Protein backbone atom coordinates (compact mmCIF):
# COMPACT_ATOMS: atom_id res chain seq x y z
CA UNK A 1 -55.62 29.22 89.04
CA UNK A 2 -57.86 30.14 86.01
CA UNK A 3 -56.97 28.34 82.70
CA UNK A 4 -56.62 29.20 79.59
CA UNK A 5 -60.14 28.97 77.23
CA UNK A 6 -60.01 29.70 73.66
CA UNK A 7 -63.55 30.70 72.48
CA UNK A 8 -64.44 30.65 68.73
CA UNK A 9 -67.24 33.24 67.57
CA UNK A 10 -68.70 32.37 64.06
CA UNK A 11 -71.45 33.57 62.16
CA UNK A 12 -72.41 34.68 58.29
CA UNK A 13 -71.43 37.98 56.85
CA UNK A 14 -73.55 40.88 58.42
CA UNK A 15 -74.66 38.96 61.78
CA UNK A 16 -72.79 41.10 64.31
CA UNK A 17 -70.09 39.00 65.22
CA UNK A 18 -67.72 42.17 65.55
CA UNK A 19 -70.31 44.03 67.74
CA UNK A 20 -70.49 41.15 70.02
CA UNK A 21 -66.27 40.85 70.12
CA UNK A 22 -66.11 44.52 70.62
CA UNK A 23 -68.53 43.87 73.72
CA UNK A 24 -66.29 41.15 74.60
CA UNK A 25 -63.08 43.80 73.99
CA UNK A 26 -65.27 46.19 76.24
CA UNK A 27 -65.25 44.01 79.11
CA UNK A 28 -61.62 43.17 79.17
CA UNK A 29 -61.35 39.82 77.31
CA UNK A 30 -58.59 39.15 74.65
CA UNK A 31 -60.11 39.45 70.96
CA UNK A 32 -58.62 38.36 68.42
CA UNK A 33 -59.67 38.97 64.42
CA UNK A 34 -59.73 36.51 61.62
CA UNK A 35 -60.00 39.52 59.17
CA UNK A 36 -57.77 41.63 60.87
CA UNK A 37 -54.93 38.98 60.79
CA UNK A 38 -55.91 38.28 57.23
CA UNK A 39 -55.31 42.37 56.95
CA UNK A 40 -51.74 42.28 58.19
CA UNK A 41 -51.04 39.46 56.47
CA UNK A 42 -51.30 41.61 53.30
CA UNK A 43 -48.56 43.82 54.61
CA UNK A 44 -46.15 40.89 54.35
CA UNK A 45 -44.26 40.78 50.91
CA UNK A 46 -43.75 37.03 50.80
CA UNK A 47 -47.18 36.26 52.01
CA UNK A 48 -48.44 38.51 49.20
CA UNK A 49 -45.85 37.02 46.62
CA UNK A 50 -47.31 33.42 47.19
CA UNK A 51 -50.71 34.30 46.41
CA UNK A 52 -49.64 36.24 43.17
CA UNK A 53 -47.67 33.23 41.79
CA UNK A 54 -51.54 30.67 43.11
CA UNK A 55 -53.36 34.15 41.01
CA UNK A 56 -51.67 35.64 38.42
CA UNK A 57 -54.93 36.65 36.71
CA UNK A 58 -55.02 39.02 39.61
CA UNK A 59 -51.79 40.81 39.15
CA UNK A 60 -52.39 43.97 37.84
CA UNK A 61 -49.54 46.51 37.24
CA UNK A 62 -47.41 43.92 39.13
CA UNK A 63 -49.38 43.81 42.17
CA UNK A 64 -51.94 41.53 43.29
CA UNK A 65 -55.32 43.55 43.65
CA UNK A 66 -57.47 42.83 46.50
CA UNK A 67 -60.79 43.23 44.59
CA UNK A 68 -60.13 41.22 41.53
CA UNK A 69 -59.29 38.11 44.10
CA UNK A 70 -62.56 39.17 46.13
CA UNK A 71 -64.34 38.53 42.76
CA UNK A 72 -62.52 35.70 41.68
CA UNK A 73 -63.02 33.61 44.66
CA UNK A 74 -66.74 34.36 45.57
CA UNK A 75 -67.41 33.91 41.77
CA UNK A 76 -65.42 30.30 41.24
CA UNK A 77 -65.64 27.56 44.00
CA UNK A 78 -62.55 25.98 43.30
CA UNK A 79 -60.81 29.34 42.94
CA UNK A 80 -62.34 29.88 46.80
CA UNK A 81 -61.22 26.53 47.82
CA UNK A 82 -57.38 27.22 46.93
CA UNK A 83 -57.19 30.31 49.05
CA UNK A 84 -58.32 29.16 51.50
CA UNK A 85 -56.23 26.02 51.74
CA UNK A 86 -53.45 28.79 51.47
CA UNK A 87 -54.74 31.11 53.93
CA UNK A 88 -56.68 29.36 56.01
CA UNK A 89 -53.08 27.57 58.41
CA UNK A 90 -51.23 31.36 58.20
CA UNK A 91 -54.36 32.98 59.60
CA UNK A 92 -55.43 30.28 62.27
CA UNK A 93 -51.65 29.72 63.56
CA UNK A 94 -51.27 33.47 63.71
CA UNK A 95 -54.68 33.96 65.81
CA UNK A 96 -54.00 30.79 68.49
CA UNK A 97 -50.69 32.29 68.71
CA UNK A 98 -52.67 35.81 70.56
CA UNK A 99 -55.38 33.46 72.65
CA UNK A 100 -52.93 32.35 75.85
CA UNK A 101 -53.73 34.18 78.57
CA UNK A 102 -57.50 33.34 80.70
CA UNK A 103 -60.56 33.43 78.25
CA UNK A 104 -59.96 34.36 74.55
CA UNK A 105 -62.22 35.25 71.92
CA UNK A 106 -61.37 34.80 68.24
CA UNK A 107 -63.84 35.60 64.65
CA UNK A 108 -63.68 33.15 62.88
CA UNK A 109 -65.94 33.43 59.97
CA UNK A 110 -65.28 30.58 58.02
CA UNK A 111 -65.22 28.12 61.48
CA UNK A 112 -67.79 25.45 60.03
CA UNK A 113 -67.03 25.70 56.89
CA UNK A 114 -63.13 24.83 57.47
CA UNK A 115 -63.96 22.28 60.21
CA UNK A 116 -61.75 24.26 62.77
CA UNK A 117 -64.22 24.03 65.64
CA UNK A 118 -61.90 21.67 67.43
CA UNK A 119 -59.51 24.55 67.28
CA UNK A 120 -61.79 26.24 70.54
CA UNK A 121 -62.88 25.37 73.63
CA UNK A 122 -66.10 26.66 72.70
CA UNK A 123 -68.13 28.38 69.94
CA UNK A 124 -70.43 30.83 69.91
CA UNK A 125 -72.28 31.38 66.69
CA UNK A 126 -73.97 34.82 65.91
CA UNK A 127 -77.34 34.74 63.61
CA UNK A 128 -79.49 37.70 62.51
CA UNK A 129 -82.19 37.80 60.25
CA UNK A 130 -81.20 37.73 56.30
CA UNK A 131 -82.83 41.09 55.38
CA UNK A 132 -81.24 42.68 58.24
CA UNK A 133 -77.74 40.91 57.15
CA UNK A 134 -77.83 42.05 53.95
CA UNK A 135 -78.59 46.13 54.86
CA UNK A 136 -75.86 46.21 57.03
CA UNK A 137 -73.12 44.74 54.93
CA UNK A 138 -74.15 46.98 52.28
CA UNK A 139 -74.13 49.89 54.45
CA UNK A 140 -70.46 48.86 56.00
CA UNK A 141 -68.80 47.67 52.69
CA UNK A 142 -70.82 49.31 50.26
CA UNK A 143 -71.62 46.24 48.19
CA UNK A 144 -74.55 45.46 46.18
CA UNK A 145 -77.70 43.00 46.90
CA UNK A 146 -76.43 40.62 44.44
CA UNK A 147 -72.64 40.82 45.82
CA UNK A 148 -73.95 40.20 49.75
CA UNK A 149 -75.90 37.02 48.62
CA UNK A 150 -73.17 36.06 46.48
CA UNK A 151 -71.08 36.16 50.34
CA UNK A 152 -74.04 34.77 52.29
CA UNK A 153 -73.87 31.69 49.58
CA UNK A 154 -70.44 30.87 49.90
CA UNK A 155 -70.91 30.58 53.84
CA UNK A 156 -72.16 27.93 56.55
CA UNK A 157 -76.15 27.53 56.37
CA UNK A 158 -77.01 28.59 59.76
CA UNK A 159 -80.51 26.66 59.54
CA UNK A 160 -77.77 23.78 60.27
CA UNK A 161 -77.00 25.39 63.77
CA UNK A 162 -78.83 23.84 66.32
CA UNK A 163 -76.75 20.54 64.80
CA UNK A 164 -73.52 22.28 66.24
CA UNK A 165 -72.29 21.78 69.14
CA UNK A 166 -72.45 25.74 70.01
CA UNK A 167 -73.98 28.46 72.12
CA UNK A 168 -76.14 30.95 69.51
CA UNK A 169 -76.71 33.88 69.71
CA UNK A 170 -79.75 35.48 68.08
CA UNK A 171 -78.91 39.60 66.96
CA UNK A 172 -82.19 40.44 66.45
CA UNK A 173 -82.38 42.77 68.75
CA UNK A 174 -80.83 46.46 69.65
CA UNK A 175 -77.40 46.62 71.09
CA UNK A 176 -78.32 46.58 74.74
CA UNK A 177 -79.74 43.20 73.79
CA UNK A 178 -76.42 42.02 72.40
CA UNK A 179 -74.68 43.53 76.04
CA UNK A 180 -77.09 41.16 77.90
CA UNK A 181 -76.16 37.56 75.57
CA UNK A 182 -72.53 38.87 76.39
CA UNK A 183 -73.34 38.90 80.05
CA UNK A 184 -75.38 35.88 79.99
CA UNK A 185 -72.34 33.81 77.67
CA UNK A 186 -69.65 34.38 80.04
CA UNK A 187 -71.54 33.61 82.86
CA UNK A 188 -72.07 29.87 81.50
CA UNK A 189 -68.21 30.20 79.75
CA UNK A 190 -66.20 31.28 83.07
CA UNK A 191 -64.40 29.07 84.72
């Protein structure tokens, strides 16, 4: 009987990390989203309640706004530091709960940075070059130049990957390129 293998996928903002879950998705494996259990965390009134009363500057109109914490946090370390030392044990219980069945893959963007690698089984780490980072998050999210390297600053240096104990994956390529390091990972990852 096959057992259970929770796999971590990491990488810096704009390095393909979805395209390789959805890949992952594609081929029948259980994918689970850092950001999308951040998302539906923001649907939960308490959750939201707690970060209001650690932000109040970012209440406005009685609400806490999204983008004013966004700019708070990637403009003040220790404003950064507190949500995620909020965040960081809803989000990670909530994703191991949804990895128990055969191989599981999670994002998790913030992996090195948080020390959770001994959360996974495994970790694959997705890198791309910087120029073509920064055009794609500012095509997906709209952001400036200044705003993406603000991101990219805040996250893991992934010059320091070949220190990790991780498979990488380089996303230079087209998407047919990304199918084949799919192929190729969960050939050395099944079990």
């Amino acid at each position: 009987m096959k057992q259970n293998k929770r796999v971590a996928v990491t990488g810096g903002i704009g390095s393909g990390k979805s395209s390789l879950l959805a890949i992952f998705r594609e081929m029948g494996y259980t994918v689970v989203s850092c950001d999308e259990v951040s998302a539906r965390l923001w649907e939960d009134g308490a959750y939201r309640k707690e970060l209001a009363q650690l932000f109040p500057d970012c209440v406005l109109n009685g609400q806490l706004n999204k983008s004013v914490l966004s700019a708070l946090v990637f403009a003040d370390d220790l404003a950064r530091e507190k949500l995620n030392a909020f965040s960081h044990p809803y989000i990670l219980r909530r994703v191991l709960e949804n990895m128990k069945e055969g191989l599981c893959f999670a994002e998790v963007p913030l992996l090195f940075e948080g020390g959770y690698e001994g959360l996974f089984d495994a970790v694959i780490a997705v890198r791309r070059k910087r120029e073509t980072r920064i055009a794609a998050v500012r095509t997906r999210s709209g952001l400036s130049r200044e705003e993406v390297e603000q991101r990219m600053r805040c996250q893991f240096d992934e010059s320091n990957l070949e220190e990790k104990n991780c498979m990488i994956v380089q996303n230079d390529g087209n998407l047919h390129d990304l199918h084949d390091a799919a192929k190729e990972i969960i050939k050395k990852l099944d079990f």
